[in-house]
mmCIF file of C-alpha atoms and ligand atoms in Angstrom:
data_model
loop_
_atom_site.group_PDB
_atom_site.id
_atom_site.type_symbol
_atom_site.label_atom_id
_atom_site.label_comp_id
_atom_site.label_asym_id
_atom_site.label_seq_id
_atom_site.Cartn_x
_atom_site.Cartn_y
_atom_site.Cartn_z
ATOM 1 C CA GLY E 9 33.239 -16.040 56.977
ATOM 2 C CA ILE E 10 34.066 -15.864 53.311
ATOM 3 C CA TYR E 11 30.941 -13.871 52.530
ATOM 4 C CA PRO E 12 30.570 -11.617 55.538
ATOM 5 C CA ALA E 13 27.697 -9.270 56.239
ATOM 6 C CA ALA E 14 27.780 -6.103 54.234
ATOM 7 C CA GLU E 15 29.222 -4.033 57.049
ATOM 8 C CA ASN E 16 30.366 -0.533 56.180
ATOM 9 C CA LEU E 17 28.759 -0.957 52.845
ATOM 10 C CA ASN E 18 26.703 2.000 51.726
ATOM 11 C CA ALA E 19 23.981 0.189 49.818
ATOM 12 C CA ALA E 20 22.909 3.224 47.772
ATOM 13 C CA VAL E 21 26.460 3.844 46.543
ATOM 14 C CA VAL E 22 27.110 0.217 45.776
ATOM 15 C CA THR E 23 23.810 -0.348 43.962
ATOM 16 C CA ALA E 24 24.298 2.774 41.828
ATOM 17 C CA ALA E 25 27.714 1.467 40.801
ATOM 18 C CA LEU E 26 26.397 -2.024 40.097
ATOM 19 C CA ALA E 27 23.540 -0.601 38.001
ATOM 20 C CA ARG E 28 26.105 1.372 36.012
ATOM 21 C CA ALA E 29 28.283 -1.722 35.524
ATOM 22 C CA ILE E 30 25.278 -3.710 34.268
ATOM 23 C CA GLU E 31 24.119 -0.959 31.902
ATOM 24 C CA GLY E 32 27.585 -0.719 30.384
ATOM 25 C CA ALA E 33 27.977 -4.482 30.053
ATOM 26 C CA VAL E 34 24.604 -4.861 28.318
ATOM 27 C CA ARG E 35 26.060 -2.912 25.387
ATOM 28 C CA PHE E 36 28.452 -5.804 24.796
ATOM 29 C CA ALA E 37 25.906 -8.623 25.108
ATOM 30 C CA GLY E 38 26.511 -10.538 21.890
ATOM 31 C CA ALA E 39 30.060 -9.271 21.399
ATOM 32 C CA THR E 40 31.952 -11.473 23.845
ATOM 33 C CA SER E 41 31.275 -15.128 23.009
ATOM 34 C CA PRO E 42 32.359 -17.606 24.198
ATOM 35 C CA ASN E 43 32.861 -15.292 27.185
ATOM 36 C CA PRO E 44 30.101 -13.486 29.075
ATOM 37 C CA PRO E 45 29.547 -9.713 28.980
ATOM 38 C CA VAL E 46 30.890 -8.210 32.227
ATOM 39 C CA GLY E 47 31.056 -4.680 33.643
ATOM 40 C CA CYS E 48 33.138 -3.243 36.483
ATOM 41 C CA VAL E 49 33.109 0.114 38.314
ATOM 42 C CA LEU E 50 35.856 1.242 40.725
ATOM 43 C CA LEU E 51 35.015 3.490 43.674
ATOM 44 C CA ASP E 52 37.156 5.427 46.096
ATOM 45 C CA ALA E 53 36.565 5.301 49.861
ATOM 46 C CA ALA E 54 33.975 8.079 49.593
ATOM 47 C CA GLY E 55 32.037 6.196 46.904
ATOM 48 C CA VAL E 56 33.191 8.389 44.020
ATOM 49 C CA VAL E 57 33.514 6.597 40.676
ATOM 50 C CA LEU E 58 37.184 6.430 39.622
ATOM 51 C CA ALA E 59 36.918 4.292 36.491
ATOM 52 C CA GLU E 60 34.810 1.729 34.685
ATOM 53 C CA GLY E 61 35.654 -1.134 32.398
ATOM 54 C CA PHE E 62 33.877 -3.710 30.267
ATOM 55 C CA HIS E 63 34.714 -7.009 28.673
ATOM 56 C CA ARG E 64 34.370 -6.178 24.986
ATOM 57 C CA LYS E 65 35.492 -9.328 23.215
ATOM 58 C CA ALA E 66 36.989 -12.744 23.990
ATOM 59 C CA GLY E 67 40.746 -12.332 24.333
ATOM 60 C CA ALA E 68 40.413 -8.651 25.264
ATOM 61 C CA PRO E 69 40.939 -7.659 28.927
ATOM 62 C CA HIS E 70 38.328 -8.740 31.428
ATOM 63 C CA ALA E 71 36.126 -5.989 32.855
ATOM 64 C CA GLU E 72 38.115 -5.655 36.093
ATOM 65 C CA ALA E 73 41.439 -5.494 34.259
ATOM 66 C CA ALA E 74 40.030 -2.882 31.872
ATOM 67 C CA ALA E 75 38.717 -0.739 34.737
ATOM 68 C CA ILE E 76 41.974 -1.003 36.681
ATOM 69 C CA ALA E 77 43.964 -0.077 33.562
ATOM 70 C CA GLU E 78 41.745 2.974 33.117
ATOM 71 C CA ALA E 79 42.240 4.017 36.760
ATOM 72 C CA ARG E 80 45.986 3.515 36.386
ATOM 73 C CA ALA E 81 46.107 5.598 33.194
ATOM 74 C CA ALA E 82 44.265 8.391 34.992
ATOM 75 C CA GLY E 83 46.671 8.197 37.949
ATOM 76 C CA LEU E 84 43.816 7.153 40.256
ATOM 77 C CA VAL E 85 44.702 3.574 41.057
ATOM 78 C CA SER E 86 46.075 4.420 44.521
ATOM 79 C CA ARG E 87 42.579 5.605 45.479
ATOM 80 C CA VAL E 88 40.773 2.381 44.575
ATOM 81 C CA HIS E 89 38.788 1.199 47.568
ATOM 82 C CA THR E 90 35.799 -0.766 46.242
ATOM 83 C CA VAL E 91 35.535 -2.939 43.140
ATOM 84 C CA VAL E 92 31.953 -3.407 41.944
ATOM 85 C CA VAL E 93 31.648 -6.065 39.247
ATOM 86 C CA THR E 94 28.704 -7.833 37.588
ATOM 87 C CA LEU E 95 30.444 -11.245 37.608
ATOM 88 C CA GLU E 96 32.663 -12.932 40.176
ATOM 89 C CA PRO E 97 36.303 -12.120 39.345
ATOM 90 C CA CYS E 98 38.163 -15.025 37.805
ATOM 91 C CA ASN E 99 41.076 -16.759 39.466
ATOM 92 C CA HIS E 100 42.407 -18.691 36.490
ATOM 93 C CA HIS E 101 44.859 -18.146 33.664
ATOM 94 C CA GLY E 102 42.757 -18.264 30.493
ATOM 95 C CA ARG E 103 43.320 -16.021 27.505
ATOM 96 C CA THR E 104 44.084 -13.354 30.112
ATOM 97 C CA PRO E 105 45.614 -13.418 33.641
ATOM 98 C CA PRO E 106 43.395 -13.790 36.765
ATOM 99 C CA CYS E 107 41.334 -10.744 37.703
ATOM 100 C CA ALA E 108 41.774 -11.685 41.373
ATOM 101 C CA ASP E 109 45.496 -10.907 40.935
ATOM 102 C CA ALA E 110 44.757 -7.614 39.200
ATOM 103 C CA ILE E 111 42.476 -6.599 42.091
ATOM 104 C CA LEU E 112 45.016 -7.667 44.719
ATOM 105 C CA ALA E 113 47.591 -5.454 42.993
ATOM 106 C CA THR E 114 45.416 -2.416 43.853
ATOM 107 C CA PRO E 115 44.698 -1.052 47.344
ATOM 108 C CA ALA E 116 41.070 -2.298 47.060
ATOM 109 C CA ARG E 117 39.475 -3.298 50.382
ATOM 110 C CA ARG E 118 36.065 -4.441 49.197
ATOM 111 C CA VAL E 119 34.615 -6.330 46.243
ATOM 112 C CA VAL E 120 30.899 -6.374 45.472
ATOM 113 C CA ILE E 121 29.787 -9.062 43.012
ATOM 114 C CA GLY E 122 26.567 -9.178 40.955
ATOM 115 C CA ALA E 123 26.587 -12.891 40.108
ATOM 116 C CA PRO E 124 28.777 -15.900 40.887
ATOM 117 C CA ASP E 125 30.675 -17.311 37.895
ATOM 118 C CA PRO E 126 28.781 -20.413 36.700
ATOM 119 C CA ASN E 127 31.987 -21.735 35.086
ATOM 120 C CA PRO E 128 32.708 -24.850 37.255
ATOM 121 C CA GLY E 129 36.451 -24.166 37.237
ATOM 122 C CA VAL E 130 35.868 -20.587 38.410
ATOM 123 C CA THR E 131 32.824 -20.675 40.763
ATOM 124 C CA GLY E 132 33.728 -19.446 44.210
ATOM 125 C CA GLY E 133 37.448 -19.466 43.382
ATOM 126 C CA GLY E 134 37.859 -15.764 42.744
ATOM 127 C CA ALA E 135 35.652 -14.697 45.653
ATOM 128 C CA ALA E 136 37.345 -17.095 48.069
ATOM 129 C CA ARG E 137 40.808 -16.001 46.962
ATOM 130 C CA LEU E 138 39.981 -12.322 47.507
ATOM 131 C CA ALA E 139 38.366 -13.033 50.882
ATOM 132 C CA ALA E 140 41.377 -15.122 51.938
ATOM 133 C CA ALA E 141 43.566 -12.128 51.108
ATOM 134 C CA GLY E 142 41.558 -10.088 53.619
ATOM 135 C CA LEU E 143 39.192 -8.199 51.321
ATOM 136 C CA LEU E 144 35.540 -7.780 52.242
ATOM 137 C CA VAL E 145 33.764 -9.788 49.540
ATOM 138 C CA THR E 146 30.008 -9.367 49.174
ATOM 139 C CA PHE E 147 27.567 -10.906 46.727
ATOM 140 C CA ALA E 148 24.809 -8.405 45.958
ATOM 141 C CA GLY E 149 22.333 -11.303 46.109
ATOM 142 C CA ALA E 150 23.172 -11.760 49.792
ATOM 143 C CA MET E 151 22.657 -8.129 50.756
ATOM 144 C CA ALA E 152 19.661 -7.094 52.804
ATOM 145 C CA ASP E 153 19.050 -4.181 50.444
ATOM 146 C CA GLU E 154 16.183 -5.008 48.068
ATOM 147 C CA ARG E 155 17.654 -3.054 45.139
ATOM 148 C CA ALA E 156 20.957 -4.893 45.545
ATOM 149 C CA ARG E 157 19.132 -8.217 45.228
ATOM 150 C CA GLN E 158 17.280 -6.982 42.115
ATOM 151 C CA LEU E 159 20.598 -6.014 40.561
ATOM 152 C CA ALA E 160 22.013 -9.429 41.462
ATOM 153 C CA LEU E 161 19.157 -10.930 39.455
ATOM 154 C CA LEU E 162 19.872 -8.606 36.525
ATOM 155 C CA SER E 163 23.545 -9.585 36.718
ATOM 156 C CA SER E 164 22.525 -13.236 36.412
ATOM 157 C CA ARG E 165 20.125 -12.556 33.553
ATOM 158 C CA LEU E 166 22.834 -10.642 31.729
ATOM 159 C CA ILE E 167 24.886 -13.822 31.489
ATOM 160 C CA ALA E 168 22.098 -16.441 31.333
ATOM 161 C CA PRO E 169 23.178 -17.524 27.802
ATOM 162 C CA PHE E 170 26.783 -17.941 29.023
ATOM 163 C CA ALA E 171 25.587 -19.822 32.111
ATOM 164 C CA LYS E 172 23.445 -22.180 30.050
ATOM 165 C CA GLN E 173 26.186 -22.902 27.522
ATOM 166 C CA THR E 174 28.776 -23.379 30.277
ATOM 167 C CA VAL E 175 26.631 -25.691 32.379
ATOM 168 C CA THR E 176 24.768 -27.689 29.695
ATOM 169 C CA GLY E 177 26.946 -27.309 26.606
ATOM 170 C CA LEU E 178 23.933 -26.003 24.696
ATOM 171 C CA PRO E 179 23.340 -22.457 23.465
ATOM 172 C CA TRP E 180 20.569 -20.157 24.658
ATOM 173 C CA VAL E 181 17.806 -20.504 22.063
ATOM 174 C CA THR E 182 15.795 -17.464 21.014
ATOM 175 C CA VAL E 183 12.959 -18.047 18.585
ATOM 176 C CA LYS E 184 11.604 -15.252 16.435
ATOM 177 C CA GLN E 185 8.176 -15.925 15.051
ATOM 178 C CA ALA E 186 6.044 -13.545 12.989
ATOM 179 C CA VAL E 187 2.444 -14.445 12.278
ATOM 180 C CA ASP E 188 -0.373 -12.707 10.409
ATOM 181 C CA ALA E 189 -3.732 -11.765 11.913
ATOM 182 C CA ASP E 190 -4.924 -15.365 11.517
ATOM 183 C CA GLY E 191 -1.885 -16.745 13.315
ATOM 184 C CA ASN E 192 -0.234 -18.118 10.168
ATOM 185 C CA MET E 193 3.516 -17.848 9.727
ATOM 186 C CA VAL E 194 3.086 -18.409 6.005
ATOM 187 C CA PRO E 195 0.178 -16.365 4.681
ATOM 188 C CA PRO E 196 -2.034 -17.825 1.936
ATOM 189 C CA ALA E 197 -0.662 -17.459 -1.619
ATOM 190 C CA GLY E 198 -0.924 -13.921 -2.936
ATOM 191 C CA ALA E 199 -1.441 -12.437 0.537
ATOM 192 C CA LYS E 200 2.156 -11.649 1.499
ATOM 193 C CA THR E 201 2.303 -9.485 4.610
ATOM 194 C CA PHE E 202 5.196 -7.568 6.152
ATOM 195 C CA THR E 203 6.201 -6.694 9.684
ATOM 196 C CA SER E 204 6.376 -3.020 10.608
ATOM 197 C CA PRO E 205 9.682 -1.123 10.563
ATOM 198 C CA ALA E 206 9.761 -1.306 14.374
ATOM 199 C CA SER E 207 9.565 -5.100 14.471
ATOM 200 C CA LEU E 208 12.037 -5.325 11.600
ATOM 201 C CA THR E 209 14.502 -3.313 13.683
ATOM 202 C CA LEU E 210 13.809 -5.618 16.627
ATOM 203 C CA ALA E 211 14.659 -8.587 14.410
ATOM 204 C CA HIS E 212 18.015 -7.054 13.490
ATOM 205 C CA ARG E 213 18.714 -6.291 17.132
ATOM 206 C CA LEU E 214 18.082 -9.953 17.944
ATOM 207 C CA ARG E 215 20.494 -10.968 15.169
ATOM 208 C CA ARG E 216 23.157 -8.639 16.514
ATOM 209 C CA ARG E 217 22.918 -10.228 19.968
ATOM 210 C CA ALA E 218 23.058 -13.774 18.556
ATOM 211 C CA ASP E 219 26.235 -15.716 17.788
ATOM 212 C CA ALA E 220 24.423 -17.954 15.342
ATOM 213 C CA ILE E 221 21.306 -17.948 13.185
ATOM 214 C CA LEU E 222 19.486 -21.241 12.748
ATOM 215 C CA THR E 223 17.199 -21.842 9.803
ATOM 216 C CA GLY E 224 15.990 -24.601 7.516
ATOM 217 C CA SER E 225 16.610 -25.451 3.886
ATOM 218 C CA GLY E 226 12.973 -24.683 3.055
ATOM 219 C CA THR E 227 13.293 -21.073 4.206
ATOM 220 C CA ILE E 228 16.491 -20.665 2.226
ATOM 221 C CA LEU E 229 15.008 -22.086 -0.954
ATOM 222 C CA ALA E 230 11.849 -19.993 -0.580
ATOM 223 C CA ASP E 231 13.281 -16.647 0.581
ATOM 224 C CA HIS E 232 17.080 -16.611 -0.045
ATOM 225 C CA PRO E 233 17.369 -14.620 3.218
ATOM 226 C CA GLU E 234 20.492 -12.542 3.861
ATOM 227 C CA LEU E 235 20.217 -12.977 7.665
ATOM 228 C CA THR E 236 22.758 -10.196 8.271
ATOM 229 C CA VAL E 237 22.577 -7.326 10.765
ATOM 230 C CA ARG E 238 21.596 -4.224 8.826
ATOM 231 C CA ARG E 239 19.164 -1.924 10.594
ATOM 232 C CA VAL E 240 21.356 -1.480 13.677
ATOM 233 C CA PRO E 241 25.151 -1.121 13.872
ATOM 234 C CA ASP E 242 26.847 -4.499 14.254
ATOM 235 C CA PHE E 243 29.860 -5.335 16.451
ATOM 236 C CA ALA E 244 33.032 -4.761 14.443
ATOM 237 C CA GLY E 245 34.591 -7.964 13.166
ATOM 238 C CA LYS E 246 31.933 -10.235 14.605
ATOM 239 C CA GLN E 247 31.568 -13.531 12.767
ATOM 240 C CA ARG E 248 28.352 -15.510 13.142
ATOM 241 C CA VAL E 249 27.532 -19.101 12.405
ATOM 242 C CA LEU E 250 24.735 -19.762 9.951
ATOM 243 C CA ALA E 251 23.364 -23.157 10.924
ATOM 244 C CA ILE E 252 21.134 -24.750 8.313
ATOM 245 C CA LEU E 253 19.059 -27.887 8.791
ATOM 246 C CA ASP E 254 19.163 -29.661 5.473
ATOM 247 C CA ARG E 255 18.551 -33.400 5.485
ATOM 248 C CA ARG E 256 18.472 -33.807 1.734
ATOM 249 C CA GLY E 257 21.332 -31.539 0.650
ATOM 250 C CA ARG E 258 18.970 -29.075 -1.001
ATOM 251 C CA VAL E 259 20.784 -25.823 -0.151
ATOM 252 C CA PRO E 260 22.616 -24.678 -3.300
ATOM 253 C CA ALA E 261 26.383 -24.224 -3.127
ATOM 254 C CA ASP E 262 26.073 -20.678 -4.462
ATOM 255 C CA TYR E 263 23.805 -19.692 -1.534
ATOM 256 C CA ILE E 264 26.424 -21.039 0.870
ATOM 257 C CA ALA E 265 29.218 -19.204 -0.951
ATOM 258 C CA ALA E 266 27.215 -15.963 -0.831
ATOM 259 C CA ALA E 267 26.503 -16.412 2.899
ATOM 260 C CA GLU E 268 30.226 -16.936 3.529
ATOM 261 C CA ALA E 269 30.955 -13.809 1.507
ATOM 262 C CA ARG E 270 28.572 -11.975 3.886
ATOM 263 C CA GLY E 271 30.762 -13.129 6.783
ATOM 264 C CA PHE E 272 28.963 -16.252 7.969
ATOM 265 C CA SER E 273 30.594 -19.496 8.849
ATOM 266 C CA VAL E 274 28.028 -21.925 7.369
ATOM 267 C CA VAL E 275 27.347 -25.286 8.993
ATOM 268 C CA ILE E 276 24.832 -27.792 7.648
ATOM 269 C CA SER E 277 23.257 -30.343 9.998
ATOM 270 C CA GLU E 278 20.768 -33.139 9.469
ATOM 271 C CA ASN E 279 18.783 -32.579 12.645
ATOM 272 C CA LEU E 280 18.029 -30.060 15.338
ATOM 273 C CA THR E 281 19.685 -31.915 18.228
ATOM 274 C CA ASP E 282 22.985 -32.275 16.369
ATOM 275 C CA SER E 283 22.837 -28.666 15.280
ATOM 276 C CA LEU E 284 22.327 -27.253 18.795
ATOM 277 C CA GLN E 285 25.029 -29.555 20.176
ATOM 278 C CA MET E 286 27.469 -28.427 17.488
ATOM 279 C CA LEU E 287 26.693 -24.746 18.119
ATOM 280 C CA GLY E 288 27.304 -25.153 21.856
ATOM 281 C CA GLU E 289 30.612 -26.893 21.161
ATOM 282 C CA ARG E 290 31.651 -24.004 18.955
ATOM 283 C CA GLY E 291 31.159 -21.564 21.828
ATOM 284 C CA VAL E 292 27.886 -20.103 20.575
ATOM 285 C CA LEU E 293 26.142 -18.571 23.588
ATOM 286 C CA GLU E 294 22.925 -17.593 21.828
ATOM 287 C CA VAL E 295 21.324 -18.890 18.656
ATOM 288 C CA LEU E 296 18.445 -17.086 16.977
ATOM 289 C CA VAL E 297 15.969 -19.353 15.230
ATOM 290 C CA GLU E 298 14.579 -17.635 12.133
ATOM 291 C CA ALA E 299 12.852 -20.427 10.351
ATOM 292 C CA GLY E 300 9.636 -21.665 8.809
ATOM 293 C CA PRO E 301 6.634 -23.116 10.631
ATOM 294 C CA SER E 302 7.850 -26.697 11.016
ATOM 295 C CA LEU E 303 11.315 -25.964 12.453
ATOM 296 C CA THR E 304 9.884 -23.158 14.603
ATOM 297 C CA SER E 305 7.209 -25.381 16.115
ATOM 298 C CA SER E 306 9.650 -28.225 16.565
ATOM 299 C CA VAL E 307 11.867 -25.950 18.699
ATOM 300 C CA LEU E 308 8.888 -24.593 20.639
ATOM 301 C CA GLU E 309 7.023 -27.860 21.113
ATOM 302 C CA ASN E 310 10.069 -29.840 22.175
ATOM 303 C CA GLY E 311 10.842 -27.258 24.853
ATOM 304 C CA LEU E 312 14.202 -26.390 23.283
ATOM 305 C CA TRP E 313 13.661 -22.634 23.489
ATOM 306 C CA ASP E 314 14.639 -20.067 26.114
ATOM 307 C CA GLU E 315 13.127 -16.904 24.673
ATOM 308 C CA HIS E 316 10.230 -16.635 22.257
ATOM 309 C CA VAL E 317 9.722 -13.362 20.421
ATOM 310 C CA HIS E 318 6.230 -13.474 18.986
ATOM 311 C CA ILE E 319 5.262 -10.774 16.486
ATOM 312 C CA ARG E 320 1.654 -10.552 15.330
ATOM 313 C CA LYS E 321 1.551 -8.448 12.227
ATOM 314 C CA GLY E 322 -1.072 -5.721 12.259
ATOM 315 C CA ASP E 323 -1.456 -2.020 12.590
ATOM 316 C CA PRO E 324 0.543 -1.757 14.767
ATOM 317 C CA ASP E 325 2.352 -5.092 15.159
ATOM 318 C CA ARG E 326 1.917 -6.677 18.561
ATOM 319 C CA VAL E 327 5.199 -7.955 20.008
ATOM 320 C CA ARG E 328 5.308 -10.314 22.973
ATOM 321 C CA ILE E 329 8.470 -11.739 24.473
ATOM 322 C CA PHE E 330 8.254 -14.916 26.536
ATOM 323 C CA ARG E 331 11.129 -16.176 28.648
ATOM 324 C CA ARG E 332 11.027 -19.767 29.792
ATOM 325 C CA ALA E 333 11.556 -20.463 33.481
ATOM 326 C CA ASN E 334 15.170 -21.541 33.784
ATOM 327 C CA GLU E 335 17.843 -22.238 36.365
ATOM 328 C CA PHE E 336 20.217 -19.571 35.075
ATOM 329 C CA ASP E 337 18.299 -16.376 35.790
ATOM 330 C CA ASP E 338 19.252 -16.422 39.463
ATOM 331 C CA LEU E 339 22.781 -17.722 39.811
ATOM 332 C CA ASN E 340 22.985 -16.435 43.364
ATOM 333 C CA GLU E 341 20.424 -19.040 44.337
ATOM 334 C CA ALA E 342 23.076 -21.682 43.770
ATOM 335 C CA ILE E 343 25.215 -20.260 46.565
ATOM 336 C CA PHE E 344 22.545 -18.589 48.676
ATOM 337 C CA PRO E 345 19.441 -20.778 48.680
ATOM 338 C CA PRO E 346 16.352 -18.731 49.618
ATOM 339 C CA GLY E 347 16.188 -18.344 53.367
ATOM 340 C CA GLU E 348 19.930 -18.192 53.825
ATOM 341 C CA GLN E 349 20.300 -14.577 52.805
ATOM 342 C CA GLU E 350 21.598 -12.142 55.354
HETATM 343 C C1 AOF B 427 36.069 -12.047 34.825
HETATM 344 N N1 AOF B 427 35.869 -10.865 34.173
HETATM 345 O O1 AOF B 427 35.278 -9.696 32.394
HETATM 346 C C2 AOF B 427 35.057 -12.037 32.268
HETATM 347 C C3 AOF B 427 35.210 -13.269 32.983
HETATM 348 O O2 AOF B 427 39.794 -17.019 28.505
HETATM 349 P P1 AOF B 427 39.578 -15.864 29.418
HETATM 350 O O3 AOF B 427 40.807 -15.479 30.180
HETATM 351 O O4 AOF B 427 38.964 -14.678 28.724
HETATM 352 O O5 AOF B 427 38.565 -16.358 30.545
HETATM 353 C C4 AOF B 427 37.237 -16.646 30.205
HETATM 354 C C5 AOF B 427 36.485 -17.075 31.449
HETATM 355 O O6 AOF B 427 36.588 -16.042 32.442
HETATM 356 C C6 AOF B 427 35.006 -17.231 31.179
HETATM 357 O O7 AOF B 427 34.687 -18.573 30.867
HETATM 358 C C7 AOF B 427 34.368 -16.810 32.487
HETATM 359 O O8 AOF B 427 34.369 -17.865 33.434
HETATM 360 C C8 AOF B 427 35.312 -15.733 32.959
HETATM 361 N N2 AOF B 427 34.872 -14.442 32.406
HETATM 362 N N3 AOF B 427 35.693 -13.213 34.245
HETATM 363 O O9 AOF B 427 36.611 -12.066 35.926
HETATM 364 C C9 AOF B 427 35.395 -10.806 32.934
HETATM 365 N N4 AOF B 427 34.611 -12.022 30.986
HETATM 366 ZN ZN1 ZN B 428 38.816 -12.221 34.890
#
């Protein structure tokens, strides 16, 4: 069949390579929109790593192409036997040529895939093409090996924001909420409290990963927030959208000009639904909501969130991260419903 049993497949070797591909790709989560982060590791017939490659930015080579180019540069491409990749190789001409072609131009015999591509025009296409060409194509989610199935899940979770935006048109919504000991987001007058350096760094890490920041006019008027990535190194040249909900046109033009000078593309919307729709259309994979109590609770209470980072200020701060149950965390389930695994 197209997805044959994992014969001749040394599970320990393959899972180590897939773990390495995922770890590398995670470093580019937030850098690749509107594309997903992807990692690829090339092995020789003995399971030795020949090269690795990552998708670093939309328009840059896909992970497979990057890995193959690295193997070629090192004079190792003739030894390529197994391609291990976190996402199903594409079979379409987008900004770059099909990865299926790049793989078929090597002597590769096997391809091991972390997650199917949720892009409707791509799903199954790359895997089927490679299998039709005689390669052994295996989805890690269909392997008997438990670790392989865990890594298939991680491969799906790595691209959950991409999957959501591709399938629904809406961005992945992460809400950051800091409250004081009494649970208030806005402490009583005169009692201003601050998060600890550790949760401040977490906040900047969340901004780095996001393609857009969503806030309200009230927060801007009250705090004049910069909303930039400062405590951690940002991706070079990354431009984020600053989405502001402002029904009454209260945000001053000079704030907007200053935000643009900080690199933001500023978009004002009148309501939350329009704003999320617009962000999805612009290719935003993940939006970080950093807003006041009313916008924050509107996102949470209307079930519009995917991740909720809750920081209770104290000594030390207590950070809890909730992830809503969603259909994108296990993309393999779409092709291998439970019970049909080998
Ligand atoms: C892969 N490997 O590393 C990535 C893939 O416009 P393009 O050419 O960059 O294609 C973007 C689409 O390709 C994207 O929507 C997704 O389906 C897939 N991303 N595929 O084989 C990669 N980043
Ligand atoms: Zn590709």
